[in-house]
Coordinates of C-alpha atoms and ligand atoms in Angstrom, one line a residue:
M1 CA 82.2 -32.4 71.2
P2 CA 79.0 -33.9 69.8
T3 CA 79.1 -35.4 65.8
F4 CA 76.3 -35.5 62.5
E5 CA 78.1 -37.7 59.8
I6 CA 76.3 -39.4 57.3
G7 CA 76.7 -43.2 57.6
D8 CA 76.0 -45.7 55.3
R9 CA 72.3 -46.0 55.7
D10 CA 72.0 -42.3 58.5
F11 CA 73.1 -39.1 59.4
L12 CA 74.3 -39.9 62.3
L13 CA 74.0 -38.0 65.7
D14 CA 77.0 -38.9 67.9
G15 CA 77.6 -42.1 66.5
R16 CA 74.1 -43.2 66.1
P17 CA 70.6 -43.9 63.7
H18 CA 69.2 -39.8 63.6
Q19 CA 66.2 -38.7 61.2
V20 CA 66.0 -35.9 61.1
I21 CA 63.0 -34.1 61.1
S22 CA 63.0 -30.8 60.8
G23 CA 60.9 -27.4 59.7
A24 CA 61.6 -24.9 56.8
L25 CA 61.5 -21.4 58.8
H26 CA 62.8 -18.0 57.4
Y27 CA 64.2 -15.9 60.0
F28 CA 64.5 -12.8 57.6
R29 CA 60.8 -13.5 57.4
V30 CA 59.1 -13.1 60.6
H31 CA 59.0 -10.6 63.0
P32 CA 62.6 -11.3 64.7
D33 CA 60.1 -10.5 68.0
Q34 CA 58.6 -13.1 67.3
W35 CA 61.0 -15.8 66.7
A36 CA 61.5 -17.5 69.5
D37 CA 57.5 -18.1 68.9
R38 CA 57.5 -20.1 65.7
I39 CA 60.8 -22.1 66.9
R40 CA 59.4 -23.4 70.0
K41 CA 56.1 -24.5 68.4
A42 CA 57.8 -26.0 65.8
R43 CA 59.6 -27.8 69.1
L44 CA 55.9 -28.6 69.4
M45 CA 55.3 -30.3 66.6
G46 CA 57.3 -32.9 67.3
L47 CA 59.9 -31.1 64.7
N48 CA 64.2 -31.7 65.7
T49 CA 66.0 -29.6 63.2
I50 CA 65.0 -25.5 61.7
E51 CA 65.9 -24.4 58.7
T52 CA 66.6 -22.1 57.6
Y53 CA 68.1 -20.4 54.0
V54 CA 69.9 -16.7 54.5
A55 CA 69.3 -14.8 52.1
W56 CA 71.9 -12.8 50.3
N57 CA 70.5 -9.3 49.0
V58 CA 68.8 -9.2 53.0
H59 CA 71.9 -8.9 54.6
A60 CA 73.9 -7.1 51.2
P61 CA 71.4 -4.3 50.3
Q62 CA 73.6 -2.4 48.9
R63 CA 77.7 -3.1 47.6
G64 CA 79.9 -2.3 49.7
R65 CA 77.5 -3.0 53.0
F66 CA 76.6 -6.1 55.0
D67 CA 74.1 -5.5 58.5
L68 CA 73.6 -8.4 60.9
D69 CA 71.7 -6.7 63.7
G70 CA 68.3 -6.5 64.7
P71 CA 65.9 -7.8 61.6
R72 CA 68.5 -9.3 60.0
D73 CA 70.5 -11.4 63.1
L74 CA 71.1 -14.8 62.2
G75 CA 73.1 -15.5 65.2
R76 CA 70.5 -14.5 67.3
F77 CA 68.0 -16.5 65.1
L78 CA 70.6 -20.0 65.6
D79 CA 70.7 -19.0 69.1
L80 CA 67.3 -19.3 69.5
V81 CA 66.9 -22.6 67.8
A82 CA 69.5 -24.0 70.2
D83 CA 68.2 -22.3 73.3
E84 CA 65.6 -24.4 72.4
G85 CA 67.5 -27.7 71.7
L86 CA 66.3 -28.0 68.0
H87 CA 69.2 -28.3 65.4
A88 CA 69.6 -26.3 62.1
I89 CA 70.7 -26.6 58.4
V90 CA 71.1 -23.7 57.1
R91 CA 71.0 -22.8 53.4
P92 CA 73.4 -19.7 52.8
G93 CA 72.9 -20.3 48.8
P94 CA 74.7 -18.2 46.6
Y95 CA 71.2 -18.1 45.2
I96 CA 67.8 -19.7 47.3
C97 CA 65.4 -19.0 44.7
A98 CA 62.3 -19.5 48.2
E99 CA 60.0 -17.1 46.1
W100 CA 62.5 -13.9 47.5
D101 CA 63.3 -11.2 45.3
G102 CA 65.8 -12.1 42.9
G103 CA 66.8 -15.3 44.4
G104 CA 68.4 -13.5 46.9
L105 CA 70.8 -12.7 44.5
P106 CA 71.3 -9.0 45.3
G107 CA 70.2 -6.3 41.9
W108 CA 73.4 -4.4 42.3
L109 CA 75.8 -7.8 41.7
L110 CA 74.0 -9.0 38.8
A111 CA 73.4 -5.1 37.4
D112 CA 76.4 -5.7 35.2
P113 CA 76.2 -8.1 32.7
D114 CA 79.7 -9.2 32.5
V115 CA 78.9 -10.8 35.6
G116 CA 77.7 -14.1 35.4
V117 CA 75.1 -15.9 36.9
R118 CA 75.4 -19.4 38.8
R119 CA 78.1 -20.6 37.2
H120 CA 81.8 -20.1 37.4
E121 CA 82.8 -16.7 36.9
P122 CA 85.3 -15.2 38.3
R123 CA 83.8 -11.7 39.7
Y124 CA 80.3 -13.5 40.5
L125 CA 82.5 -16.5 43.1
S126 CA 84.6 -13.9 44.0
A127 CA 81.5 -11.6 45.1
I128 CA 80.4 -14.7 46.6
E129 CA 83.3 -14.5 48.9
Q130 CA 82.9 -11.4 50.6
Y131 CA 79.5 -12.6 51.2
Y132 CA 80.5 -16.2 52.4
D133 CA 84.1 -13.8 54.3
Q134 CA 81.3 -12.0 56.9
L135 CA 78.5 -15.1 57.2
L136 CA 79.8 -17.5 57.3
P137 CA 82.1 -16.9 60.3
L138 CA 78.7 -17.1 62.0
V139 CA 77.3 -19.8 61.4
A140 CA 80.7 -22.3 61.6
E141 CA 81.1 -20.8 65.0
R142 CA 78.1 -23.0 66.1
Q143 CA 78.5 -25.8 64.5
I144 CA 77.4 -29.1 66.3
T145 CA 80.9 -29.6 66.5
R146 CA 82.1 -26.6 68.3
G147 CA 79.2 -27.6 70.4
G148 CA 77.0 -25.5 68.5
T149 CA 73.4 -26.7 67.0
V150 CA 74.1 -26.3 63.3
V151 CA 74.5 -30.3 61.4
A152 CA 74.6 -29.2 58.6
V153 CA 74.6 -26.7 55.8
Q154 CA 73.5 -26.7 51.7
V155 CA 75.6 -25.5 48.6
E156 CA 73.3 -24.0 45.6
N157 CA 69.7 -24.6 45.3
E158 CA 68.1 -27.1 43.0
Y159 CA 71.0 -25.9 40.4
G160 CA 70.3 -29.2 38.6
A161 CA 66.6 -27.6 37.2
Y162 CA 69.4 -24.5 36.0
G163 CA 73.1 -25.5 35.2
D164 CA 75.3 -27.4 34.0
D165 CA 78.8 -26.2 36.1
P166 CA 80.6 -28.4 37.9
E167 CA 82.9 -26.6 38.2
Y168 CA 80.8 -23.7 39.5
L169 CA 79.5 -26.0 42.0
R170 CA 82.8 -27.6 42.9
A171 CA 84.0 -23.4 43.9
L172 CA 81.7 -23.0 46.5
V173 CA 82.3 -26.2 48.6
A174 CA 86.3 -24.9 48.8
M175 CA 84.8 -21.6 49.5
V176 CA 82.6 -23.3 52.0
R177 CA 84.9 -25.5 52.9
D178 CA 87.3 -22.6 54.0
R179 CA 85.6 -20.7 55.9
G180 CA 85.4 -23.8 58.5
I181 CA 82.4 -25.6 57.8
E182 CA 83.3 -28.7 58.5
V183 CA 79.7 -31.1 58.8
P184 CA 77.8 -32.5 55.9
L185 CA 77.3 -30.4 52.8
L186 CA 74.2 -30.8 51.2
T187 CA 72.6 -30.6 47.7
C188 CA 69.1 -30.4 46.4
D189 CA 67.2 -31.1 43.3
Q190 CA 64.3 -31.7 41.9
A191 CA 62.7 -35.0 42.0
D192 CA 64.5 -35.4 37.7
D193 CA 66.8 -37.5 36.9
A194 CA 68.7 -35.0 34.6
M195 CA 68.5 -32.6 37.7
Q196 CA 69.6 -34.7 40.2
E197 CA 72.6 -35.5 38.2
R198 CA 73.9 -31.7 37.1
G199 CA 72.6 -30.5 40.3
G200 CA 75.1 -32.4 42.9
L201 CA 78.3 -33.7 42.9
P202 CA 80.0 -37.2 44.1
E203 CA 81.7 -35.3 47.4
L204 CA 78.2 -33.6 48.5
H205 CA 75.4 -35.6 49.2
R206 CA 72.2 -35.3 47.6
T207 CA 69.0 -34.5 48.5
V208 CA 65.4 -34.1 47.0
T209 CA 62.0 -32.1 46.4
F210 CA 58.9 -32.5 46.2
G211 CA 55.6 -32.3 47.6
A212 CA 54.0 -36.6 47.2
R213 CA 55.1 -39.7 45.6
A214 CA 57.6 -40.5 48.5
A215 CA 58.1 -43.5 47.2
E216 CA 58.8 -43.0 44.1
R217 CA 60.6 -39.8 44.2
L218 CA 62.8 -41.9 47.1
E219 CA 63.3 -44.1 44.8
L220 CA 64.6 -41.8 41.9
L221 CA 67.4 -40.2 44.5
R222 CA 68.5 -43.5 45.7
R223 CA 69.9 -44.1 41.7
H224 CA 71.9 -40.7 41.9
Q225 CA 73.0 -40.8 45.5
P226 CA 74.0 -44.4 46.5
R227 CA 75.3 -44.4 50.1
G228 CA 73.8 -43.0 52.6
P229 CA 70.8 -41.5 54.7
L230 CA 67.6 -40.2 52.5
M231 CA 65.9 -36.5 52.9
C232 CA 63.8 -34.9 51.3
M233 CA 64.5 -30.6 51.5
E234 CA 61.6 -29.7 50.5
F235 CA 58.5 -31.8 51.5
W236 CA 55.9 -29.1 49.7
N237 CA 53.5 -29.2 52.4
G238 CA 51.8 -26.4 50.6
W239 CA 52.7 -23.6 48.2
F240 CA 53.1 -19.9 47.6
D241 CA 50.4 -17.9 46.0
S242 CA 50.9 -15.1 43.0
W243 CA 48.9 -12.0 42.3
G244 CA 46.0 -12.1 40.4
Q245 CA 46.0 -16.0 40.8
H246 CA 44.3 -18.1 43.1
H247 CA 45.1 -18.9 47.2
H248 CA 46.6 -22.1 46.8
V249 CA 46.1 -24.8 49.5
A250 CA 46.7 -28.2 50.3
P251 CA 44.6 -30.6 52.1
A252 CA 46.1 -31.7 55.8
E253 CA 45.4 -35.5 55.4
T254 CA 46.7 -36.0 52.3
N255 CA 49.8 -34.3 53.3
A256 CA 50.1 -35.9 56.8
R257 CA 49.5 -39.7 54.6
D258 CA 52.6 -38.3 52.9
L259 CA 54.6 -37.4 55.5
D260 CA 53.5 -41.2 56.9
D261 CA 55.1 -43.4 54.4
L262 CA 57.7 -40.9 53.9
L263 CA 59.3 -40.9 57.6
A264 CA 58.1 -44.9 57.5
M265 CA 61.1 -45.0 55.3
G266 CA 63.0 -44.0 57.4
A267 CA 64.2 -40.8 55.1
S268 CA 64.2 -37.9 56.8
V269 CA 62.2 -35.0 56.0
N270 CA 62.3 -31.3 55.6
V271 CA 59.3 -29.9 56.2
Y272 CA 58.4 -26.9 53.4
M273 CA 57.0 -24.8 54.4
F274 CA 57.2 -25.2 58.5
H275 CA 55.9 -21.3 58.8
G276 CA 56.5 -19.3 55.9
G277 CA 55.6 -15.7 57.4
T278 CA 55.1 -13.2 55.4
N279 CA 57.4 -11.2 52.0
F280 CA 57.8 -7.4 53.8
G281 CA 58.5 -4.6 51.8
F282 CA 60.1 -4.9 48.5
T283 CA 61.2 -8.7 48.9
N284 CA 58.6 -10.6 47.2
G285 CA 60.2 -12.5 44.0
A286 CA 58.5 -13.7 40.7
N287 CA 58.2 -16.6 38.5
D288 CA 58.2 -15.8 34.5
K289 CA 57.1 -19.1 32.9
G290 CA 56.4 -17.0 29.6
T291 CA 54.1 -14.1 31.7
Y292 CA 55.3 -12.7 34.6
A293 CA 53.7 -13.1 37.8
P294 CA 54.7 -11.8 41.4
I295 CA 54.9 -13.2 44.4
T296 CA 52.2 -11.9 47.5
T297 CA 52.6 -10.0 50.0
S298 CA 52.0 -13.4 52.1
Y299 CA 53.7 -16.4 52.1
D300 CA 51.2 -18.0 54.5
Y301 CA 52.4 -21.4 52.9
D302 CA 48.7 -22.8 54.1
A303 CA 51.9 -24.1 56.1
P304 CA 50.9 -26.0 59.6
L305 CA 51.6 -23.0 61.2
A306 CA 50.0 -19.8 59.6
E307 CA 51.5 -16.9 59.4
H308 CA 50.3 -15.3 62.3
G309 CA 51.8 -18.3 64.7
A310 CA 48.6 -20.4 65.0
P311 CA 49.1 -23.6 64.8
T312 CA 46.6 -25.6 62.4
A313 CA 44.2 -28.5 61.0
K314 CA 47.6 -29.2 59.4
Y315 CA 50.0 -28.7 62.3
H316 CA 47.8 -31.1 64.6
A317 CA 47.5 -33.8 62.0
M318 CA 51.2 -33.9 61.4
R319 CA 52.0 -34.0 64.7
E320 CA 50.2 -36.9 65.5
V321 CA 51.9 -38.6 62.6
I322 CA 55.6 -37.2 64.1
A323 CA 54.4 -38.7 67.6
R324 CA 54.7 -42.6 65.4
Y325 CA 58.1 -41.3 65.0
A326 CA 60.0 -39.9 67.5
P327 CA 59.1 -38.6 70.9
V328 CA 56.9 -35.5 70.4
P329 CA 56.1 -32.7 73.8
D330 CA 53.2 -33.1 75.7
E331 CA 52.0 -29.9 75.2
V332 CA 49.8 -28.2 72.9
P333 CA 50.5 -24.9 71.5
A334 CA 47.4 -22.3 72.0
D335 CA 44.9 -20.7 68.9
P336 CA 45.2 -17.3 69.4
P337 CA 42.5 -15.4 70.1
P338 CA 40.6 -13.5 67.8
A339 CA 42.2 -10.3 66.4
P340 CA 41.4 -6.7 67.5
E341 CA 38.5 -5.3 64.9
A342 CA 37.9 -1.7 64.1
A343 CA 37.2 0.9 61.6
V344 CA 39.6 3.4 61.4
G345 CA 39.6 6.3 58.7
L346 CA 42.6 7.5 57.4
D347 CA 41.7 12.0 57.9
R348 CA 44.7 13.0 56.2
R349 CA 46.1 13.2 52.2
V350 CA 48.8 14.2 50.5
P351 CA 48.7 13.2 46.3
F352 CA 52.1 12.2 45.8
A353 CA 53.2 14.5 43.1
A354 CA 53.8 16.5 46.8
A355 CA 55.6 14.1 47.9
A356 CA 57.8 12.9 45.2
D357 CA 60.7 15.0 45.5
L358 CA 61.0 14.4 49.1
L359 CA 61.6 10.9 48.4
G360 CA 64.4 11.0 46.2
V361 CA 67.5 13.1 44.3
A362 CA 65.8 14.1 40.5
K363 CA 68.8 13.4 38.0
G364 CA 68.7 14.3 34.5
W365 CA 69.5 11.4 31.5
D366 CA 70.0 12.1 27.7
H367 CA 68.8 8.3 27.7
L368 CA 66.4 6.2 28.9
P369 CA 67.7 4.8 31.7
T370 CA 66.9 1.3 33.7
T371 CA 66.6 1.5 37.4
D372 CA 69.4 -0.6 37.2
E373 CA 71.2 2.4 36.3
L374 CA 69.9 4.1 38.8
E375 CA 71.6 2.0 41.4
H376 CA 67.7 1.2 42.9
W377 CA 67.5 -1.9 42.9
S378 CA 63.4 -2.5 44.2
G379 CA 60.4 -0.7 45.1
F380 CA 59.2 2.1 42.7
T381 CA 60.9 5.0 40.8
L382 CA 59.6 8.1 38.7
Y383 CA 60.5 8.9 35.4
R384 CA 59.6 12.3 34.2
T385 CA 59.2 14.0 30.9
R386 CA 57.8 16.6 28.1
V387 CA 55.8 15.4 25.2
T388 CA 54.0 17.3 22.6
A389 CA 51.2 17.8 21.2
E390 CA 52.6 15.6 18.1
D391 CA 53.7 12.9 19.8
R392 CA 50.1 10.9 20.3
V393 CA 51.6 7.9 21.4
I394 CA 54.0 6.5 24.4
T395 CA 55.7 3.1 24.1
F396 CA 58.8 1.3 26.0
G397 CA 60.9 -1.3 24.7
E398 CA 59.9 -3.6 28.1
V399 CA 58.1 -1.9 31.1
R400 CA 59.5 -4.3 34.1
D401 CA 56.9 -4.5 35.7
R402 CA 53.8 -1.6 35.7
A403 CA 54.0 1.8 35.2
V404 CA 50.9 4.5 36.3
V405 CA 51.2 7.2 33.2
A406 CA 49.8 10.3 34.0
L407 CA 49.9 13.8 31.7
D408 CA 50.3 17.0 34.3
G409 CA 48.9 14.5 36.6
D410 CA 46.1 13.1 34.8
P411 CA 45.2 9.6 34.9
V412 CA 46.7 8.3 31.9
G413 CA 46.8 5.2 31.8
V414 CA 48.9 2.0 33.0
L415 CA 51.0 -0.1 31.8
S416 CA 51.4 -3.9 32.8
R417 CA 54.0 -6.5 32.2
A418 CA 51.7 -9.7 33.3
E419 CA 49.8 -8.0 30.9
G420 CA 51.8 -7.7 27.7
T421 CA 50.9 -4.0 27.6
R422 CA 54.0 -1.3 27.1
T423 CA 52.3 0.9 24.5
L424 CA 49.6 4.1 25.6
A425 CA 47.6 7.2 23.3
L426 CA 48.4 10.0 24.4
P427 CA 46.2 13.2 24.7
A428 CA 46.8 15.9 21.9
R429 CA 48.2 18.1 23.8
A430 CA 52.1 19.6 25.2
G431 CA 53.4 18.7 29.1
E432 CA 54.9 17.2 32.2
L433 CA 54.8 12.9 31.2
T434 CA 55.0 11.3 34.7
V435 CA 55.3 7.5 34.6
L436 CA 55.0 5.6 38.3
L437 CA 57.3 2.5 37.6
E438 CA 56.8 -0.2 40.2
D439 CA 59.4 -3.0 40.4
Q440 CA 57.4 -6.6 41.3
G441 CA 59.5 -8.1 42.9
R442 CA 63.0 -9.7 40.8
V443 CA 62.6 -13.2 39.0
N444 CA 63.8 -16.1 41.6
Y445 CA 63.4 -18.5 39.4
G446 CA 64.8 -19.9 35.4
P447 CA 66.9 -17.8 32.9
R448 CA 65.6 -14.7 33.6
I449 CA 67.4 -14.1 36.8
G450 CA 69.2 -11.1 37.0
E451 CA 67.4 -9.3 34.4
P452 CA 67.5 -5.6 34.3
K453 CA 64.9 -3.8 35.5
G454 CA 62.3 -0.8 35.3
L455 CA 62.2 0.6 32.2
V456 CA 63.9 -1.9 29.2
G457 CA 64.8 -0.5 25.9
G458 CA 64.1 2.8 25.3
A459 CA 60.6 4.9 24.5
R460 CA 59.4 6.5 21.3
T461 CA 56.5 8.3 20.4
A462 CA 54.6 8.5 17.4
V463 CA 56.9 11.0 15.9
R464 CA 60.3 10.0 17.7
E465 CA 62.6 8.3 20.4
V466 CA 61.8 9.8 23.9
T467 CA 66.2 11.1 25.5
A468 CA 65.5 13.3 27.6
W469 CA 63.7 11.6 31.3
E470 CA 64.7 13.3 34.5
T471 CA 64.6 10.3 36.8
V472 CA 63.4 10.2 41.2
A473 CA 64.4 6.8 42.8
L474 CA 62.2 6.8 45.3
R475 CA 63.0 5.8 49.0
L476 CA 59.8 4.6 50.2
D477 CA 60.7 2.0 52.4
A478 CA 59.9 3.3 55.6
V479 CA 57.6 6.8 56.5
D480 CA 60.0 9.1 57.8
G481 CA 61.7 11.7 57.5
A482 CA 59.7 14.9 55.5
L483 CA 57.3 12.0 54.0
A484 CA 56.7 11.8 57.6
D485 CA 56.2 15.3 58.1
L486 CA 54.3 15.8 54.9
L487 CA 51.8 13.4 56.4
A488 CA 51.6 15.3 59.8
A489 CA 50.9 18.2 59.0
A490 CA 48.6 17.4 56.3
P491 CA 44.9 19.4 56.5
A492 CA 41.7 16.9 57.5
T493 CA 40.1 15.6 54.8
P494 CA 36.2 13.9 55.3
V495 CA 37.4 10.4 54.9
D496 CA 34.2 9.8 52.7
E497 CA 36.1 11.5 50.0
P498 CA 37.1 9.7 47.3
V499 CA 40.6 9.2 46.8
A500 CA 42.3 9.7 43.7
G501 CA 45.4 8.0 43.6
P502 CA 47.9 8.6 43.2
A503 CA 48.3 9.7 47.0
F504 CA 49.3 8.7 50.5
V505 CA 46.5 8.4 52.9
A506 CA 47.1 8.4 56.6
G507 CA 45.1 7.7 59.8
T508 CA 45.7 7.4 63.2
F509 CA 44.6 4.6 65.8
A510 CA 44.5 3.4 69.1
T511 CA 44.1 -0.5 69.6
A512 CA 45.2 -3.3 72.0
A513 CA 49.2 -3.0 72.2
G514 CA 50.9 -5.8 70.7
A515 CA 48.4 -7.3 69.5
D516 CA 48.6 -9.5 65.7
H517 CA 46.1 -7.6 64.1
F518 CA 44.6 -8.4 60.3
L519 CA 43.9 -4.8 57.6
R520 CA 41.6 -5.4 56.0
L521 CA 42.1 -2.6 52.2
D522 CA 38.1 -4.0 50.6
G523 CA 37.3 -0.9 48.3
W524 CA 41.1 0.1 48.4
S525 CA 42.9 -0.5 44.5
K526 CA 46.5 -1.5 44.7
G527 CA 49.3 0.4 46.5
L528 CA 51.7 0.3 49.5
V529 CA 51.0 0.3 53.5
W530 CA 53.2 1.1 56.8
V531 CA 51.6 0.5 60.2
N532 CA 53.8 3.3 62.1
G533 CA 56.9 3.6 59.7
F534 CA 57.2 -0.3 58.9
L535 CA 56.7 -1.6 55.3
L536 CA 53.6 -3.9 55.2
G537 CA 54.6 -5.0 51.9
R538 CA 51.5 -4.4 48.3
Y539 CA 48.0 -5.0 48.9
W540 CA 46.5 -5.3 45.5
S541 CA 42.8 -5.4 44.9
A542 CA 43.7 -8.4 41.7
G543 CA 43.9 -10.3 45.1
P544 CA 44.1 -13.8 46.3
T545 CA 44.9 -12.2 49.1
R546 CA 42.1 -10.3 50.9
T547 CA 43.5 -9.2 54.3
L548 CA 47.6 -8.1 55.3
Y549 CA 48.4 -9.3 58.3
V550 CA 50.2 -7.1 60.9
P551 CA 52.4 -8.4 63.2
G552 CA 51.7 -7.8 67.3
P553 CA 55.2 -6.9 68.0
L554 CA 54.6 -3.3 65.7
L555 CA 51.5 -1.7 67.4
R556 CA 51.0 0.0 70.6
A557 CA 48.0 1.4 72.7
E558 CA 48.5 4.8 71.3
G559 CA 48.5 6.9 68.4
N560 CA 49.3 3.8 66.0
E561 CA 50.0 5.4 62.5
I562 CA 49.4 3.7 59.4
V563 CA 49.6 5.2 55.9
L564 CA 48.8 3.4 52.1
L565 CA 50.0 4.8 49.4
E566 CA 46.8 4.5 47.3
L567 CA 47.9 4.5 43.4
H568 CA 45.1 4.3 41.3
A569 CA 41.9 5.7 42.9
A570 CA 39.1 4.9 46.7
A571 CA 35.9 5.8 46.7
G572 CA 36.6 6.5 50.3
A573 CA 39.9 6.4 52.7
R574 CA 38.3 3.9 55.7
V575 CA 39.9 0.9 56.2
A576 CA 39.4 -1.9 58.9
F577 CA 41.0 -4.7 61.4
V578 CA 38.9 -7.8 61.3
A579 CA 39.7 -11.2 63.6
G580 CA 41.0 -13.3 61.6
P581 CA 42.8 -14.1 57.5
D582 CA 41.9 -14.0 54.8
L583 CA 43.9 -14.8 52.5
G584 CA 40.8 -15.6 49.3
P585 CA 39.4 -17.9 47.6
S586 CA 41.5 -21.4 46.6
A587 CA 40.4 -23.2 43.6
P588 CA 37.6 -25.3 43.5
Ligands
GLA1 C1 62.0 -25.0 45.1 C2 63.1 -24.1 45.7 C3 62.6 -23.2 47.1 C4 60.8 -22.5 46.6 C5 60.2 -23.8 46.2 C6 58.4 -23.3 46.1 O1 61.5 -25.7 45.7 O2 63.9 -25.0 46.3 O3 63.6 -22.3 46.8 O4 61.1 -22.1 45.5 O5 60.6 -24.6 45.1 O6 58.2 -23.0 47.1

């Protein structure tokens, strides 16, 4: 059987020094019909390894459920990596950061405040055991030592940036080893002495994460990892985007030079990201370093392979650099053709209020519940209560993360965590107050991991505490069933008529089956978009993203259905498909 080991200075593949030239590709951010294409393009850039995180909450969206099918079929993904003759590095967390909802930690696990977060705590550890029980067999059987493709597994992620509990790390190591993982175990931490110290264990192999100044960072790593190969586990060649900020780009020439420096030193590397992909649905995470900043739907990352699988200037620059150190195939992937262009009028509408009760079960409360109390772990929740003319204002302890407030259907205003607003003036009349609450993504980094979501800390008016609430946990992960029927039966509305939200707006179009599309939503405000029932994700005029990527496998020739949930307003009901992506303005 082949071997992959840690030698005195190098990784050893079958006993011979081996430089890992890896790229990050998250299977859960790419349509499964496109996995093979993206992996092939990784090989053509000269990579010899694919690295993927495993997001726990992708596989375990609810307590007691574990799913490895279709888009969650990690075994199939790893087999495709093997088919291309590449190795794999698997990073199954349990925490992964990755700008992913909650850093991959399931909401249902941390809703109980007694469950420890990223520390040696029995309930937390026992949940991880169950996760590993279900996940690790498929990784174990694909290890290189058993004729497979997996050469290394990472434990936790940048733990030194969060905690200081070696017992926790030791417990994870024991759990992973107990489940048959025999390849080298790695940790990664930022280029910081204290983080390197806290994040690793002597019995694990340390790696480092950085985007530049390779020599200095590898020297720092060497102080903490005296023996064995040096590896940059995340060579940041771009960066993620947050709503309301600029689009991040990093120059290809600078990335290529830094990669050259790193490879010239004989270090191993995992380019983060090789291909970023998309935060489909409600999967994006958020940062909160004082201000809450949710991550955009696109996770293009300015990576060498763009969100839609096109090789970029960075791809070609990195390929050239890699060719100086390793064999690179002659074949170069072609640029994709321009995407089909079309204007589509959305000619059917249903007010959100008419659909709300089809999307979940109404439940009464004698206090203001968090969405965790509803066991609703992501997306939108409707809260309802009665107010009187004396109430005058409504104020919440905290809004996590954004709420559209209306009185008897008339817009009252928006409350936003990012903007620090939690109080609104109310019209001086009695009526039904509705709060359409959006969880914009669980924080994925730092001390706020695991915090409760929804409306938190009670509600008051000028004259009283508001305790009588009704909630509907809205099922919006697909347009199907009763909602699809309602939209199909909606009467035709002229597309030039302004849209007053919240409302579902739908239309049908024909196009080239299987072709990638880019959906431009100029003039729309904020909401969700589905194509053929699949929730692409959130759109928002706050930008920077101007187009949403629609993967080709979602589209057929005839009868494609596009549905928007517009929370606010649009001047008319048209959308456009354009030839290529526009991820917005980058910083000057
Ligand atoms: C860190 C984490 C990654 C990711 C990057 C930023 O290195 O380990 O998961 O969050 O930052 O993209």
